[in-house]
């Protein structure tokens, strides 16, 4: 299959690596320093020295009938690529990023018949262009709206499942991970874990975000997160306090605070005046 990946950061590069290894023709669309690295290497290169050859481009070729264009930019960056996606001859456009906004706008931009959405169960980072990633193979797996692509990903070594209500899934996930991202971003900047008082504030923000998901008419999903949402604040705080002290988690904080800020802003915009705890933790 011909697959283009727009935004080959840690997540996009992991998909590119696995899909190329599985025999697909993969083109990565990048910019800036990442584009320069990929043009130099003509491959996804791992920290362990493994390589998977890919094609490299500075722009998405609108004339190619891609079987899949996988969009792994941040939600705040997607507007910049929407015109190219809309004009593309791609058969399927799958967006894959954190968002709290309704999915209708993206569906309308590329057409309902070729729209798909997903979320990766992958921990990944790039250090000087070298990829380090861990693919979750048990528990909450990579989740997508399309069964055919779930199979393609699974066959490439990225176990994936289908969820019928991706908007609820994404909103639940945003409410859950925003406090985690703030915790690990803070711990990365300080090189020290958050305090217990900070962890409690983060836990209250998590509770508020999950309440907001319900208020908006969405379902807390999947079930493991629904169970988590019923835990006392002190238990959630203990999880956040501990996470901020794990080196593997702290490393992910190098991405900074841009993503949690944009998610908090989207949550606040969805319910003006009803998110004081979330706004209190906004970095």
Coordinates of N, CA, C and O in Angstrom, one line a residue, residues 84-162:
X84 N -4.4 21.0 2.1 CA -3.7 19.9 1.3 C -4.4 18.6 1.4 O -4.5 17.8 0.5
X85 N -4.9 18.3 2.6 CA -5.6 17.0 2.8 C -6.9 17.0 2.0 O -7.3 16.0 1.4
X86 N -7.6 18.2 2.0 CA -8.9 18.3 1.3 C -8.6 18.1 -0.2 O -9.5 17.5 -0.9
X87 N -7.5 18.6 -0.7 CA -7.2 18.6 -2.2 C -6.6 17.2 -2.6 O -6.5 17.0 -3.8
X88 N -6.2 16.5 -1.6 CA -5.5 15.2 -1.9 C -6.4 14.2 -2.5 O -7.6 14.1 -2.3
X89 N -5.8 13.3 -3.3 CA -6.5 12.2 -4.0 C -6.5 11.0 -3.1 O -6.9 9.9 -3.5
X90 N -6.1 11.1 -1.8 CA -6.1 10.0 -0.9 C -7.4 9.3 -0.7 O -8.5 10.0 -0.7
X91 N -7.4 8.0 -0.6 CA -8.6 7.2 -0.4 C -9.1 7.3 1.0 O -10.3 7.3 1.3
X92 N -8.1 7.4 2.0 CA -8.5 7.5 3.4 C -7.6 8.5 4.0 O -6.4 8.5 3.8
X93 N -8.2 9.4 4.8 CA -7.4 10.4 5.6 C -7.7 10.1 7.1 O -8.8 10.2 7.5
X94 N -6.7 9.6 7.8 CA -6.9 9.3 9.2 C -6.1 10.3 10.1 O -4.9 10.4 10.0
X95 N -6.9 11.0 10.9 CA -6.2 12.0 11.9 C -5.9 11.2 13.1 O -6.7 10.3 13.6
X96 N -4.8 11.5 13.7 CA -4.4 10.8 14.9 C -3.7 11.7 15.9 O -2.4 11.9 15.8
X97 N -4.4 12.4 16.8 CA -3.8 13.3 17.7 C -4.8 13.5 18.9 O -6.0 13.2 18.8
X98 N -4.3 14.1 19.9 CA -5.2 14.5 21.1 C -6.1 15.7 20.7 O -5.6 16.7 20.1
X99 N -7.4 15.6 20.9 CA -8.3 16.7 20.7 C -9.5 16.6 21.6 O -9.9 15.4 21.9
X100 N -10.1 17.7 21.9 CA -11.3 17.7 22.7 C -12.4 18.2 21.9 O -13.6 18.2 22.3
X101 N -12.1 18.7 20.7 CA -13.1 19.4 19.8 C -14.0 18.3 19.1 O -13.5 17.2 18.9
X102 N -15.2 18.6 18.8 CA -16.0 17.7 18.0 C -15.3 17.4 16.7 O -14.5 18.2 16.1
X103 N -15.5 16.2 16.1 CA -14.8 15.7 15.0 C -15.5 16.1 13.7 O -14.9 15.9 12.6
X104 N -16.6 16.7 13.7 CA -17.4 17.0 12.5 C -16.6 17.9 11.6 O -16.7 17.7 10.3
X105 N -15.9 18.9 12.1 CA -15.2 19.8 11.2 C -14.1 19.1 10.3 O -14.0 19.4 9.1
X106 N -13.4 18.2 10.9 CA -12.4 17.4 10.2 C -13.1 16.5 9.2 O -12.6 16.3 8.1
X107 N -14.2 15.9 9.6 CA -14.9 15.0 8.7 C -15.4 15.7 7.5 O -15.2 15.3 6.3
X108 N -15.9 16.9 7.7 CA -16.4 17.7 6.6 C -15.3 18.2 5.7 O -15.5 18.3 4.5
X109 N -14.1 18.5 6.2 CA -13.0 19.0 5.5 C -12.5 18.0 4.4 O -12.1 18.4 3.3
X110 N -12.5 16.7 4.8 CA -11.9 15.7 3.8 C -13.0 14.8 3.2 O -12.7 14.0 2.3
X111 N -14.2 14.9 3.7 CA -15.3 14.1 3.2 C -15.6 12.9 4.1 O -14.6 12.2 4.4
X112 N -16.8 12.7 4.4 CA -17.2 11.6 5.3 C -16.8 10.2 4.8 O -16.4 9.3 5.6
X113 N -16.8 10.1 3.5 CA -16.5 8.7 2.9 C -15.0 8.3 3.1 O -14.7 7.1 3.0
X114 N -14.2 9.3 3.3 CA -12.7 8.9 3.5 C -12.2 9.3 4.8 O -11.0 9.2 5.1
X115 N -13.0 9.8 5.7 CA -12.5 10.3 7.0 C -12.4 9.1 8.0 O -13.2 8.2 8.0
X116 N -11.3 9.2 8.8 CA -11.1 8.2 9.8 C -10.3 8.9 10.9 O -9.7 9.9 10.7
X117 N -10.4 8.4 12.1 CA -9.7 8.9 13.3 C -9.1 7.8 14.1 O -9.6 6.7 14.1
X118 N -8.0 8.1 14.8 CA -7.4 7.1 15.6 C -6.6 7.7 16.7 O -6.4 9.0 16.7
X119 N -6.2 6.9 17.7 CA -5.3 7.4 18.7 C -4.3 6.3 19.0 O -4.6 5.1 19.2
X120 N -3.0 6.7 19.1 CA -1.9 5.7 19.3 C -1.7 5.3 20.7 O -1.6 6.2 21.6
X121 N -1.5 4.1 21.0 CA -1.1 3.6 22.3 C 0.4 3.3 22.2 O 0.9 2.2 22.1
X122 N 1.2 4.4 22.1 CA 2.6 4.4 21.8 C 3.3 5.5 22.7 O 2.8 6.6 22.7
X123 N 4.4 5.2 23.3 CA 5.2 6.1 23.9 C 6.5 6.3 23.0 O 7.2 5.3 22.8
X124 N 6.7 7.5 22.6 CA 7.8 7.7 21.6 C 8.5 9.0 21.8 O 7.8 10.0 22.2
X125 N 9.7 9.1 21.5 CA 10.5 10.4 21.5 C 11.6 10.3 20.4 O 12.0 9.2 20.0
X126 N 12.0 11.5 20.0 CA 13.1 11.6 19.1 C 14.2 12.4 19.8 O 14.0 13.5 20.3
X127 N 15.4 11.8 19.7 CA 16.6 12.5 20.3 C 17.6 12.6 19.1 O 18.1 11.6 18.6
X128 N 17.8 13.9 18.7 CA 18.7 14.1 17.5 C 18.3 13.3 16.3 O 19.1 12.7 15.6
X129 N 17.0 13.1 16.1 CA 16.5 12.4 15.0 C 16.4 10.9 15.1 O 15.9 10.2 14.3
X130 N 16.8 10.4 16.3 CA 16.8 8.9 16.5 C 15.6 8.6 17.4 O 15.3 9.2 18.4
X131 N 14.9 7.6 16.9 CA 13.6 7.2 17.5 C 13.7 6.2 18.6 O 14.4 5.2 18.5
X132 N 13.1 6.5 19.8 CA 12.9 5.5 20.8 C 11.4 5.4 21.0 O 10.7 6.4 21.2
X133 N 10.9 4.2 21.0 CA 9.4 4.0 21.1 C 9.1 2.7 21.8 O 9.8 1.7 21.7
X134 N 7.9 2.7 22.5 CA 7.4 1.5 23.0 C 5.9 1.4 22.6 O 5.1 2.4 22.8
X135 N 5.6 0.3 22.0 CA 4.2 0.1 21.5 C 3.5 -0.7 22.5 O 3.9 -1.8 22.9
X136 N 2.3 -0.2 22.9 CA 1.5 -0.9 23.9 C 0.9 -2.1 23.2 O 0.2 -2.0 22.2
X137 N 1.1 -3.3 23.8 CA 0.5 -4.5 23.2 C -0.5 -5.2 24.1 O -1.1 -6.2 23.7
X138 N -0.7 -4.7 25.3 CA -1.7 -5.2 26.2 C -2.5 -4.1 26.9 O -1.9 -3.0 27.1
X139 N -3.7 -4.3 27.2 CA -4.5 -3.3 27.9 C -5.2 -2.3 26.9 O -5.8 -2.8 25.9
X140 N -5.0 -1.0 27.1 CA -5.6 0.0 26.2 C -4.7 0.1 24.9 O -3.7 0.7 25.0
X141 N -5.2 -0.4 23.8 CA -4.4 -0.5 22.6 C -4.7 0.7 21.7 O -5.6 1.5 22.0
X142 N -3.9 0.9 20.7 CA -4.2 1.9 19.6 C -5.6 1.7 19.2 O -6.0 0.6 18.9
X143 N -6.3 2.8 19.1 CA -7.8 2.7 18.9 C -8.1 3.5 17.6 O -7.6 4.7 17.4
X144 N -8.9 3.0 16.7 CA -9.2 3.6 15.4 C -10.7 3.4 15.1 O -11.4 2.6 15.8
X145 N -11.2 4.2 14.1 CA -12.6 4.1 13.7 C -12.8 3.1 12.6 O -14.0 2.8 12.3
X146 N -11.8 2.5 12.0 CA -11.9 1.7 10.8 C -11.3 0.3 11.0 O -10.1 0.2 11.3
X147 N -12.0 -0.7 10.9 CA -11.6 -2.1 11.2 C -10.5 -2.5 10.2 O -9.5 -3.2 10.6
X148 N -10.6 -2.1 8.9 CA -9.6 -2.5 7.9 C -8.2 -1.9 8.3 O -7.2 -2.6 8.2
X149 N -8.2 -0.7 8.7 CA -6.9 -0.1 9.1 C -6.4 -0.6 10.4 O -5.2 -0.7 10.7
X150 N -7.3 -1.0 11.3 CA -6.9 -1.6 12.6 C -6.1 -2.9 12.2 O -5.0 -3.2 12.9
X151 N -6.5 -3.7 11.2 CA -5.8 -4.9 10.8 C -4.5 -4.6 10.2 O -3.5 -5.3 10.5
X152 N -4.4 -3.6 9.4 CA -3.2 -3.2 8.7 C -2.1 -2.8 9.8 O -1.0 -3.3 9.8
X153 N -2.6 -2.0 10.8 CA -1.6 -1.6 11.9 C -1.2 -2.8 12.7 O 0.0 -3.0 13.0
X154 N -2.2 -3.7 13.0 CA -1.9 -4.9 13.8 C -0.9 -5.8 13.1 O 0.1 -6.3 13.6
X155 N -1.1 -5.9 11.8 CA -0.2 -6.8 11.0 C 1.2 -6.2 10.9 O 2.2 -6.9 10.7
X156 N 1.3 -4.9 11.1 CA 2.6 -4.2 11.1 C 3.2 -4.1 12.5 O 4.3 -3.4 12.7
X157 N 2.6 -4.7 13.5 CA 3.2 -4.8 14.8 C 2.7 -3.7 15.8 O 3.2 -3.5 16.8
X158 N 1.6 -3.1 15.4 CA 0.9 -2.1 16.2 C -0.5 -2.6 16.5 O -1.4 -2.3 15.8
X159 N -0.7 -3.4 17.6 CA -2.0 -3.9 17.9 C -3.0 -2.8 18.0 O -2.8 -1.8 18.6
X160 N -4.2 -3.0 17.3 CA -5.2 -1.9 17.3 C -6.6 -2.5 17.4 O -6.8 -3.6 16.9
X161 N -7.5 -1.7 18.0 CA -8.9 -2.1 18.1 C -9.7 -1.0 17.5 O -9.3 0.2 17.3
X162 N -11.0 -1.3 17.3 CA -12.0 -0.3 16.8 C -12.9 0.1 17.9 O -13.3 -0.7 18.8

